[in-house]
Amino acid sequence: MLVWFVVAYLIVSIAIGLVAATRVHNTKDYAVAGRHLPLPVVTATVFATWFGAEAVFGVSATFVQEGVNGVVADPFGSSMCLVLAGFFFATQLYKLNIITLGDFYRMRYNRTVEVLTTIAIVISYMGWVAAQIKALGLIVNMITQGAVSEQAGMVLGMAIVLTYTTLGGMLAVAVLDFVQMIVVIGGLLFIGYTVSTMTGGVTPVIAHAHAAGKLDFWPKGDAWVWITFIGTWMTMMLGSIPQQDVFQRITSAKSAKIALWGSILGASIYFLFTFVPMFIAYAATIIDPAYFGKMVVEDSQRVLPSLVLERMPLFAQIIFFGAVLSAIMSCSSATLLAPSVTFAENIVKGYMPNLSDKGFLRVMRICLLGFAGMVLIYALNSERSIFGMVESAYKITLAGAFVPLVFGAFWRRSTSQGALAAIIGGITTWALIEILVGDASLVPPQMIGLGVSILALIIGSLLPQKIGGSPTKPHGYLHEHAARPHQH
């Protein structure tokens, strides 16, 4: 019965996506939903930016093992990212009427900067999307009681998400996000209430977690422990800002004011609601300490779904897996779309300048299929946990794409030469330390890369200019271009 209910839910989701696809007429509809979304939909789609596999399985599993100190990246870093990105995109980029972040890098600097940052952004999505697909495989495997392997579940899940995302683009994503947010919040709150009846309420669970030291947020140790803690927090908080899915969701709003408030509301709901899966997973270790305690050691990602499958009635199971599938599908669809649109717009389009809008829309869809194939191969062969995949995804954008983006918007003297120095210096430093030193590094490699990137941009911009491209541009440059809508 559970399987059939899940199948029915998936069919309805695909149908909604296909209906939305009939309203996609050009690349702007496909990439940013025509910039017509109202506040409730923007709030829902911003919430769905992060509320996926890692929020339900990854974060809850990490919390059970390490406590709130272990989840500093998500939800603390990720929710702050959405707030900061909302302010930044709404005040600096919304008026430019562009469809990708790569467009900004080209307008502010030059074609080379555009290509390099686009490649970094696309690479960063591999781990994030793979985490969603891996979670879909886990769910399918569990609800079919092993009849369908995790690998087959990944293929099936990817096929379903790919169907409505390829056809409907951001418009289908936004509509489904709104529907799925309602299902997610309602479903997980119901499961949380059901679990609380097994533990004698919410208070005993919180008291148990506090006594076990799971609610200790700040690290205990020397300065190096604090540096690692802050580095983990900042990687998610800052490294996720130069991301196309965050940009798409916020700038799909019909006004800059809605973009700003949608990001703040979406981030706030996300931050508060992420504690629900943490509560449910930790409650499992109180309900049956021996059984779930062993599972925490062996595979903590299975604690939450196992509790629902083995200790809850069918109705609760249907609600839970419907909610989880909603969360993962809404997250994975947008994170599949974002790098594909970016790659098509900022790399492929440069080699096909005379392509019509209709032809370019076809190119975007082809890029989506190609990226989905690479993600699936990575997900099938990776040994990383869901949380590990997500946590490591944004190191390259922190080291290479963040500094040119922020300095380009706020520092009038930043130049193409400085931006190139920042990208090459930051990414090279991060990669070398990651490869040669790895976990033995006292300072997180991506933070060293960030520091080098900042210095390289400043020095490269102040030195005599040897690299061609956009000259020094004052703040007014962005406002001058705001009146010139992006054309294909």
Short mmCIF file of C-alpha atoms in Angstrom, two decimals:
data_model
loop_
_atom_site.label_atom_id
_atom_site.label_comp_id
_atom_site.label_asym_id
_atom_site.label_seq_id
_atom_site.Cartn_x
_atom_site.Cartn_y
_atom_site.Cartn_z
CA MET A 1 0.00 0.00 0.00
CA LEU A 2 2.81 2.40 0.90
CA VAL A 3 4.50 1.84 -2.46
CA TRP A 4 1.30 2.53 -4.39
CA PHE A 5 0.60 5.72 -2.49
CA VAL A 6 4.13 6.92 -3.21
CA VAL A 7 3.73 6.06 -6.90
CA ALA A 8 0.46 7.99 -7.01
CA TYR A 9 2.13 11.00 -5.41
CA LEU A 10 4.96 10.93 -7.94
CA ILE A 11 2.49 10.77 -10.83
CA VAL A 12 0.64 13.82 -9.48
CA SER A 13 3.95 15.70 -9.14
CA ILE A 14 4.92 14.93 -12.72
CA ALA A 15 1.46 16.01 -13.92
CA ILE A 16 1.80 19.38 -12.16
CA GLY A 17 5.19 19.85 -13.79
CA LEU A 18 3.84 19.00 -17.23
CA VAL A 19 0.99 21.50 -16.86
CA ALA A 20 3.50 24.18 -15.86
CA ALA A 21 5.58 23.26 -18.92
CA THR A 22 2.77 24.45 -21.21
CA ARG A 23 3.41 28.01 -19.97
CA VAL A 24 7.13 28.00 -20.84
CA HIS A 25 7.49 30.00 -24.05
CA ASN A 26 11.05 31.37 -23.90
CA THR A 27 14.36 31.15 -22.06
CA LYS A 28 13.33 33.72 -19.45
CA ASP A 29 10.27 31.61 -18.53
CA TYR A 30 12.49 28.56 -18.36
CA ALA A 31 15.38 30.07 -16.37
CA VAL A 32 13.70 32.51 -13.96
CA ALA A 33 9.94 31.75 -14.33
CA GLY A 34 9.45 34.98 -16.31
CA ARG A 35 10.14 36.97 -13.10
CA HIS A 36 6.43 36.89 -12.20
CA LEU A 37 6.41 34.99 -8.88
CA PRO A 38 4.43 36.41 -5.91
CA LEU A 39 5.71 36.48 -2.30
CA PRO A 40 4.19 33.14 -1.12
CA VAL A 41 5.71 31.25 -4.05
CA VAL A 42 9.10 32.97 -3.69
CA THR A 43 9.10 32.14 0.03
CA ALA A 44 8.30 28.51 -0.73
CA THR A 45 10.93 28.18 -3.43
CA VAL A 46 13.62 29.82 -1.24
CA PHE A 47 12.72 27.42 1.58
CA ALA A 48 13.04 24.53 -0.87
CA THR A 49 16.53 25.71 -1.89
CA TRP A 50 18.04 23.86 1.06
CA PHE A 51 15.28 21.68 2.43
CA GLY A 52 16.18 18.46 0.68
CA ALA A 53 18.04 15.25 1.41
CA GLU A 54 20.63 16.82 3.69
CA ALA A 55 18.01 18.63 5.83
CA VAL A 56 15.91 15.49 6.37
CA PHE A 57 18.55 12.74 6.48
CA GLY A 58 22.00 14.35 6.50
CA VAL A 59 21.52 17.05 9.15
CA SER A 60 19.42 14.83 11.44
CA ALA A 61 21.96 12.00 11.22
CA THR A 62 24.87 14.36 11.95
CA PHE A 63 22.99 15.89 14.90
CA VAL A 64 22.37 12.46 16.46
CA GLN A 65 26.10 11.73 16.24
CA GLU A 66 27.73 15.11 16.95
CA GLY A 67 25.04 17.36 18.35
CA VAL A 68 24.21 20.91 17.29
CA ASN A 69 27.92 21.74 17.05
CA GLY A 70 28.20 19.34 14.12
CA VAL A 71 25.46 21.05 12.09
CA VAL A 72 26.91 24.56 12.11
CA ALA A 73 27.15 24.49 8.30
CA ASP A 74 23.53 23.53 7.89
CA PRO A 75 21.11 24.96 9.03
CA PHE A 76 23.08 27.82 10.65
CA GLY A 77 25.35 28.65 7.71
CA SER A 78 22.83 27.86 4.98
CA SER A 79 19.98 29.94 6.44
CA MET A 80 22.30 32.92 6.92
CA CYS A 81 23.38 32.46 3.30
CA LEU A 82 19.79 32.87 2.12
CA VAL A 83 19.35 36.08 4.13
CA LEU A 84 22.65 37.57 2.90
CA ALA A 85 21.97 36.48 -0.68
CA GLY A 86 18.50 38.03 -0.52
CA PHE A 87 19.90 41.42 0.49
CA PHE A 88 22.71 41.21 -2.06
CA PHE A 89 20.70 39.98 -5.06
CA ALA A 90 17.69 42.22 -4.36
CA THR A 91 19.74 45.41 -3.94
CA GLN A 92 22.59 44.84 -6.41
CA LEU A 93 21.62 42.34 -9.14
CA TYR A 94 17.83 42.24 -9.49
CA LYS A 95 17.68 45.50 -11.48
CA LEU A 96 20.18 44.19 -14.04
CA ASN A 97 17.51 41.86 -15.46
CA ILE A 98 20.01 39.04 -16.05
CA ILE A 99 19.23 35.31 -15.94
CA THR A 100 22.50 33.90 -14.53
CA LEU A 101 25.31 34.97 -12.20
CA GLY A 102 27.70 34.37 -15.07
CA ASP A 103 26.07 37.30 -16.89
CA PHE A 104 27.17 39.56 -14.03
CA TYR A 105 30.77 38.34 -14.21
CA ARG A 106 30.81 39.07 -17.95
CA MET A 107 29.23 42.53 -17.58
CA ARG A 108 31.48 43.52 -14.68
CA TYR A 109 34.71 41.91 -15.88
CA ASN A 110 35.21 39.96 -19.11
CA ARG A 111 34.46 36.73 -20.96
CA THR A 112 37.33 34.80 -19.33
CA VAL A 113 36.11 35.60 -15.82
CA GLU A 114 32.61 34.57 -16.87
CA VAL A 115 33.78 31.17 -18.12
CA LEU A 116 36.05 30.38 -15.15
CA THR A 117 33.46 31.26 -12.51
CA THR A 118 30.76 29.38 -14.42
CA ILE A 119 32.90 26.24 -14.47
CA ALA A 120 33.51 26.56 -10.71
CA ILE A 121 29.79 27.01 -10.04
CA VAL A 122 28.82 24.03 -12.21
CA ILE A 123 31.42 21.77 -10.53
CA SER A 124 30.13 22.75 -7.09
CA TYR A 125 26.70 21.36 -7.96
CA MET A 126 27.93 17.83 -8.55
CA GLY A 127 28.04 16.94 -4.86
CA TRP A 128 24.83 18.76 -3.97
CA VAL A 129 22.64 17.18 -6.66
CA ALA A 130 24.25 13.77 -6.16
CA ALA A 131 23.25 13.94 -2.48
CA GLN A 132 19.60 14.40 -3.47
CA ILE A 133 19.71 11.51 -5.93
CA LYS A 134 21.44 9.29 -3.38
CA ALA A 135 18.64 10.04 -0.91
CA LEU A 136 15.99 9.17 -3.49
CA GLY A 137 17.70 5.81 -3.98
CA LEU A 138 17.72 5.23 -0.22
CA ILE A 139 13.99 5.99 0.08
CA VAL A 140 12.98 3.77 -2.84
CA ASN A 141 15.10 0.93 -1.42
CA MET A 142 13.52 1.23 2.02
CA ILE A 143 9.86 1.56 1.04
CA THR A 144 10.15 -1.43 -1.30
CA GLN A 145 11.86 -3.38 1.52
CA GLY A 146 14.91 -4.02 -0.63
CA ALA A 147 13.03 -5.18 -3.73
CA VAL A 148 14.50 -2.20 -5.60
CA SER A 149 18.20 -1.58 -4.95
CA GLU A 150 19.52 1.84 -3.96
CA GLN A 151 21.27 2.10 -7.34
CA ALA A 152 18.06 1.34 -9.26
CA GLY A 153 16.21 3.79 -7.02
CA MET A 154 18.71 6.51 -7.94
CA VAL A 155 18.12 5.91 -11.65
CA LEU A 156 14.34 5.90 -11.17
CA GLY A 157 14.40 9.05 -9.02
CA MET A 158 16.59 10.90 -11.51
CA ALA A 159 14.27 9.94 -14.38
CA ILE A 160 11.21 11.33 -12.56
CA VAL A 161 12.83 14.63 -11.57
CA LEU A 162 14.36 15.02 -15.00
CA THR A 163 10.97 14.61 -16.72
CA TYR A 164 9.24 17.67 -15.31
CA THR A 165 12.40 19.78 -14.88
CA THR A 166 13.46 19.35 -18.52
CA LEU A 167 10.04 20.36 -19.79
CA GLY A 168 8.90 22.96 -17.26
CA GLY A 169 12.13 24.61 -16.09
CA MET A 170 12.00 27.11 -13.21
CA LEU A 171 8.26 27.64 -13.61
CA ALA A 172 7.57 23.95 -12.93
CA VAL A 173 10.08 24.01 -10.08
CA ALA A 174 8.40 27.03 -8.45
CA VAL A 175 4.87 25.64 -8.71
CA LEU A 176 5.93 22.27 -7.29
CA ASP A 177 7.96 23.97 -4.55
CA PHE A 178 4.83 25.75 -3.34
CA VAL A 179 2.77 22.55 -3.29
CA GLN A 180 5.57 20.48 -1.83
CA MET A 181 6.39 22.96 0.95
CA ILE A 182 2.84 22.57 2.25
CA VAL A 183 3.19 18.78 2.15
CA VAL A 184 6.62 18.88 3.81
CA ILE A 185 5.67 21.15 6.69
CA GLY A 186 2.35 19.43 7.36
CA GLY A 187 3.79 15.93 7.02
CA LEU A 188 6.84 16.35 9.22
CA LEU A 189 4.92 18.24 11.91
CA PHE A 190 2.46 15.33 12.04
CA ILE A 191 5.32 12.83 12.37
CA GLY A 192 6.93 14.97 15.06
CA TYR A 193 3.67 15.01 17.00
CA THR A 194 3.29 11.23 16.64
CA VAL A 195 6.86 10.66 17.86
CA SER A 196 6.34 12.99 20.83
CA THR A 197 3.48 10.77 22.02
CA MET A 198 5.98 7.90 22.20
CA THR A 199 8.49 9.87 24.28
CA GLY A 200 6.08 11.53 26.69
CA GLY A 201 6.26 14.89 24.94
CA VAL A 202 8.89 17.21 23.49
CA THR A 203 10.46 18.25 26.80
CA PRO A 204 11.94 14.81 27.71
CA VAL A 205 13.69 14.63 24.33
CA ILE A 206 15.19 18.12 24.70
CA ALA A 207 16.23 17.38 28.30
CA HIS A 208 17.89 14.11 27.23
CA ALA A 209 19.74 15.85 24.38
CA HIS A 210 20.90 18.61 26.74
CA ALA A 211 22.17 16.10 29.31
CA ALA A 212 24.06 14.25 26.56
CA GLY A 213 25.77 17.49 25.46
CA LYS A 214 24.01 17.49 22.09
CA LEU A 215 22.83 21.09 22.49
CA ASP A 216 26.30 22.58 23.08
CA PHE A 217 26.77 24.87 20.08
CA TRP A 218 30.15 26.48 20.67
CA PRO A 219 33.27 24.30 20.27
CA LYS A 220 35.50 23.31 23.16
CA GLY A 221 39.23 23.43 22.46
CA ASP A 222 42.11 25.61 21.34
CA ALA A 223 42.16 28.32 18.68
CA TRP A 224 42.54 25.80 15.86
CA VAL A 225 39.29 24.09 16.82
CA TRP A 226 37.55 27.46 16.66
CA ILE A 227 39.10 28.23 13.28
CA THR A 228 37.81 24.93 11.89
CA PHE A 229 34.37 25.62 13.37
CA ILE A 230 34.18 29.11 11.86
CA GLY A 231 35.57 27.85 8.57
CA THR A 232 32.86 25.20 8.31
CA TRP A 233 30.20 27.80 9.09
CA MET A 234 31.53 30.32 6.56
CA THR A 235 31.97 27.76 3.78
CA MET A 236 28.22 27.18 3.61
CA MET A 237 27.25 30.76 4.49
CA LEU A 238 29.48 32.54 1.96
CA GLY A 239 30.39 29.81 -0.54
CA SER A 240 26.71 29.28 -1.33
CA ILE A 241 26.04 32.91 -2.26
CA PRO A 242 27.55 32.67 -5.78
CA GLN A 243 25.13 29.86 -6.64
CA GLN A 244 22.73 29.87 -9.55
CA ASP A 245 19.84 28.09 -7.81
CA VAL A 246 19.82 30.65 -4.98
CA PHE A 247 20.03 33.45 -7.56
CA GLN A 248 17.26 31.95 -9.74
CA ARG A 249 14.83 31.45 -6.88
CA ILE A 250 15.28 34.95 -5.45
CA THR A 251 15.32 36.83 -8.76
CA SER A 252 12.27 34.97 -10.08
CA ALA A 253 10.23 37.34 -7.90
CA LYS A 254 8.11 39.96 -9.63
CA SER A 255 9.79 42.81 -7.73
CA ALA A 256 13.00 43.50 -5.80
CA LYS A 257 11.00 43.98 -2.60
CA ILE A 258 9.39 40.54 -2.95
CA ALA A 259 12.81 39.05 -3.74
CA LEU A 260 14.18 40.47 -0.48
CA TRP A 261 11.29 39.50 1.80
CA GLY A 262 10.84 36.12 0.13
CA SER A 263 14.47 35.25 0.90
CA ILE A 264 14.19 36.39 4.53
CA LEU A 265 10.92 34.53 5.16
CA GLY A 266 12.12 31.41 3.33
CA ALA A 267 15.39 31.37 5.28
CA SER A 268 13.59 31.84 8.61
CA ILE A 269 11.12 29.02 7.96
CA TYR A 270 13.96 26.79 6.82
CA PHE A 271 16.08 27.45 9.91
CA LEU A 272 13.26 26.75 12.35
CA PHE A 273 11.85 23.76 10.52
CA THR A 274 15.16 21.92 10.11
CA PHE A 275 15.03 21.16 13.83
CA VAL A 276 11.95 18.95 13.30
CA PRO A 277 13.89 16.10 11.58
CA MET A 278 16.61 16.48 14.23
CA PHE A 279 14.00 16.06 16.96
CA ILE A 280 12.46 12.99 15.30
CA ALA A 281 15.82 11.27 14.72
CA TYR A 282 17.06 11.93 18.25
CA ALA A 283 13.74 10.76 19.71
CA ALA A 284 14.37 7.39 18.03
CA THR A 285 17.45 6.85 20.21
CA ILE A 286 15.25 7.34 23.28
CA ILE A 287 12.40 5.12 22.07
CA ASP A 288 14.75 2.16 21.50
CA PRO A 289 18.32 3.00 22.62
CA ALA A 290 19.82 -0.39 21.80
CA TYR A 291 18.40 -0.79 18.30
CA PHE A 292 18.73 2.78 17.07
CA GLY A 293 21.95 3.35 19.00
CA LYS A 294 23.56 0.57 16.97
CA MET A 295 22.13 2.07 13.76
CA VAL A 296 23.65 5.46 14.62
CA VAL A 297 27.09 3.84 14.61
CA GLU A 298 26.54 1.74 11.46
CA ASP A 299 24.50 4.07 9.23
CA SER A 300 22.91 7.06 10.96
CA GLN A 301 21.13 8.13 7.74
CA ARG A 302 18.71 5.22 8.20
CA VAL A 303 17.59 6.14 11.73
CA LEU A 304 14.79 8.49 10.69
CA PRO A 305 13.21 6.41 7.89
CA SER A 306 13.62 3.18 9.91
CA LEU A 307 11.75 4.70 12.85
CA VAL A 308 8.83 5.60 10.60
CA LEU A 309 8.75 2.29 8.74
CA GLU A 310 9.03 0.08 11.81
CA ARG A 311 7.22 2.01 14.55
CA MET A 312 4.45 3.98 12.84
CA PRO A 313 1.08 3.15 11.24
CA LEU A 314 0.61 3.11 7.47
CA PHE A 315 -1.00 6.56 7.38
CA ALA A 316 2.02 8.09 9.13
CA GLN A 317 4.37 6.29 6.73
CA ILE A 318 2.50 7.69 3.73
CA ILE A 319 2.64 11.20 5.19
CA PHE A 320 6.35 10.93 6.00
CA PHE A 321 7.57 9.54 2.70
CA GLY A 322 5.31 11.88 0.75
CA ALA A 323 6.83 14.79 2.67
CA VAL A 324 10.40 13.57 2.23
CA LEU A 325 9.95 12.93 -1.48
CA SER A 326 8.49 16.43 -1.78
CA ALA A 327 11.52 17.95 -0.10
CA ILE A 328 14.06 16.04 -2.13
CA MET A 329 12.34 16.43 -5.49
CA SER A 330 11.84 20.18 -5.10
CA CYS A 331 15.47 20.59 -4.09
CA SER A 332 16.96 18.31 -6.73
CA SER A 333 14.92 19.75 -9.61
CA ALA A 334 16.20 23.29 -9.04
CA THR A 335 19.77 22.19 -8.44
CA LEU A 336 19.69 20.24 -11.69
CA LEU A 337 18.30 23.22 -13.55
CA ALA A 338 20.66 25.87 -12.16
CA PRO A 339 24.06 24.59 -13.39
CA SER A 340 22.56 23.51 -16.71
CA VAL A 341 21.13 26.97 -17.41
CA THR A 342 24.41 28.57 -16.30
CA PHE A 343 26.52 26.34 -18.55
CA ALA A 344 24.26 26.95 -21.55
CA GLU A 345 24.03 30.73 -21.03
CA ASN A 346 27.62 31.50 -20.07
CA ILE A 347 29.67 28.95 -21.99
CA VAL A 348 27.72 27.37 -24.87
CA LYS A 349 26.02 30.58 -25.96
CA GLY A 350 29.38 32.28 -26.54
CA TYR A 351 30.06 29.82 -29.35
CA MET A 352 26.55 30.12 -30.84
CA PRO A 353 25.85 33.88 -30.80
CA ASN A 354 23.26 33.82 -33.60
CA LEU A 355 21.05 31.13 -32.07
CA SER A 356 17.36 32.02 -31.79
CA ASP A 357 15.61 32.09 -28.42
CA LYS A 358 13.74 28.89 -29.29
CA GLY A 359 16.98 27.19 -30.31
CA PHE A 360 18.70 28.35 -27.14
CA LEU A 361 15.85 26.92 -25.05
CA ARG A 362 16.58 23.58 -26.71
CA VAL A 363 20.28 23.95 -25.84
CA MET A 364 19.37 24.55 -22.18
CA ARG A 365 17.37 21.32 -22.10
CA ILE A 366 20.18 19.36 -23.73
CA CYS A 367 22.65 20.71 -21.15
CA LEU A 368 20.23 19.63 -18.41
CA LEU A 369 20.20 16.06 -19.73
CA GLY A 370 23.99 15.98 -19.97
CA PHE A 371 24.53 17.31 -16.45
CA ALA A 372 21.96 14.85 -15.06
CA GLY A 373 23.92 11.99 -16.60
CA MET A 374 27.18 13.11 -14.97
CA VAL A 375 25.49 13.56 -11.59
CA LEU A 376 23.96 10.10 -11.74
CA ILE A 377 27.34 8.50 -12.48
CA TYR A 378 28.89 10.38 -9.55
CA ALA A 379 26.06 9.43 -7.17
CA LEU A 380 26.25 5.76 -8.14
CA ASN A 381 29.99 5.61 -7.50
CA SER A 382 30.50 7.91 -4.50
CA GLU A 383 31.14 6.55 -1.00
CA ARG A 384 30.47 9.91 0.71
CA SER A 385 27.53 10.39 3.06
CA ILE A 386 24.67 12.70 2.06
CA PHE A 387 25.81 15.39 4.52
CA GLY A 388 29.43 15.01 3.43
CA MET A 389 28.51 15.52 -0.23
CA VAL A 390 26.64 18.72 0.56
CA GLU A 391 29.19 20.12 3.02
CA SER A 392 32.05 19.81 0.53
CA ALA A 393 30.11 21.15 -2.45
CA TYR A 394 30.75 24.86 -1.90
CA LYS A 395 34.46 24.95 -1.16
CA ILE A 396 35.36 25.73 -4.76
CA THR A 397 32.90 28.64 -5.03
CA LEU A 398 34.09 30.09 -1.72
CA ALA A 399 37.70 29.99 -2.90
CA GLY A 400 37.11 31.12 -6.47
CA ALA A 401 33.75 32.80 -7.20
CA PHE A 402 32.73 34.63 -4.00
CA VAL A 403 35.38 37.38 -3.94
CA PRO A 404 34.98 38.56 -7.59
CA LEU A 405 31.20 38.67 -7.10
CA VAL A 406 31.15 40.75 -3.92
CA PHE A 407 34.10 43.02 -4.77
CA GLY A 408 32.69 43.51 -8.26
CA ALA A 409 29.47 44.87 -6.79
CA PHE A 410 30.91 46.97 -3.98
CA TRP A 411 34.48 47.98 -4.87
CA ARG A 412 34.68 50.33 -7.83
CA ARG A 413 38.40 49.68 -8.41
CA SER A 414 38.17 45.91 -8.91
CA THR A 415 39.27 44.93 -12.42
CA SER A 416 39.31 41.95 -14.74
CA GLN A 417 42.98 41.38 -13.92
CA GLY A 418 42.19 41.34 -10.21
CA ALA A 419 39.24 39.01 -10.69
CA LEU A 420 41.34 36.53 -12.68
CA ALA A 421 44.06 36.64 -10.05
CA ALA A 422 41.43 35.99 -7.35
CA ILE A 423 39.91 33.00 -9.18
CA ILE A 424 43.20 31.35 -10.11
CA GLY A 425 44.97 32.12 -6.83
CA GLY A 426 42.07 31.10 -4.60
CA ILE A 427 41.18 27.84 -6.33
CA THR A 428 44.81 26.78 -6.86
CA THR A 429 45.70 27.40 -3.20
CA TRP A 430 42.61 25.54 -1.95
CA ALA A 431 43.17 22.58 -4.29
CA LEU A 432 46.88 22.19 -3.48
CA ILE A 433 46.34 22.27 0.29
CA GLU A 434 43.37 19.92 -0.02
CA ILE A 435 45.44 17.42 -2.03
CA LEU A 436 48.79 17.72 -0.24
CA VAL A 437 47.68 18.28 3.37
CA GLY A 438 43.97 17.44 3.52
CA ASP A 439 42.46 16.99 6.98
CA ALA A 440 45.88 17.56 8.58
CA SER A 441 45.65 21.27 7.73
CA LEU A 442 45.17 23.35 10.90
CA VAL A 443 43.17 25.94 8.92
CA PRO A 444 40.45 24.69 6.52
CA PRO A 445 41.96 24.74 2.99
CA GLN A 446 39.00 26.65 1.56
CA MET A 447 39.49 29.44 4.11
CA ILE A 448 43.13 29.81 3.09
CA GLY A 449 41.94 29.88 -0.51
CA LEU A 450 39.45 32.63 0.41
CA GLY A 451 42.19 34.72 2.01
CA VAL A 452 44.47 34.33 -1.02
CA SER A 453 41.55 35.21 -3.32
CA ILE A 454 40.91 38.49 -1.45
CA LEU A 455 44.59 39.49 -1.51
CA ALA A 456 44.97 38.51 -5.16
CA LEU A 457 41.97 40.59 -6.24
CA ILE A 458 43.14 43.68 -4.37
CA ILE A 459 46.75 43.44 -5.55
CA GLY A 460 45.78 42.46 -9.09
CA SER A 461 43.37 45.39 -9.34
CA LEU A 462 45.85 47.98 -8.00
CA LEU A 463 48.82 46.89 -10.12
CA PRO A 464 49.25 48.23 -13.69
CA GLN A 465 46.71 46.47 -15.88
CA LYS A 466 48.19 43.91 -18.28
CA ILE A 467 45.02 41.92 -18.97
CA GLY A 468 42.37 43.29 -21.30
CA GLY A 469 38.69 43.39 -20.54
CA SER A 470 36.33 45.68 -18.77
CA PRO A 471 38.12 48.74 -17.35
CA THR A 472 37.61 50.11 -13.86
CA LYS A 473 33.87 50.65 -13.43
CA PRO A 474 32.21 52.80 -10.78
CA HIS A 475 29.07 51.80 -8.89
CA GLY A 476 27.02 53.66 -11.47
CA TYR A 477 27.99 51.03 -14.03
CA LEU A 478 25.51 48.56 -12.58
CA HIS A 479 22.72 51.12 -12.54
CA GLU A 480 23.46 52.17 -16.12
CA HIS A 481 22.98 48.58 -17.26
CA ALA A 482 19.85 48.10 -15.20
CA ALA A 483 17.83 49.84 -17.91
CA ARG A 484 19.16 47.54 -20.60
CA PRO A 485 17.25 44.24 -20.37
CA HIS A 486 19.09 41.04 -21.10
CA GLN A 487 18.53 39.93 -24.69
CA HIS A 488 19.28 36.65 -26.44
#
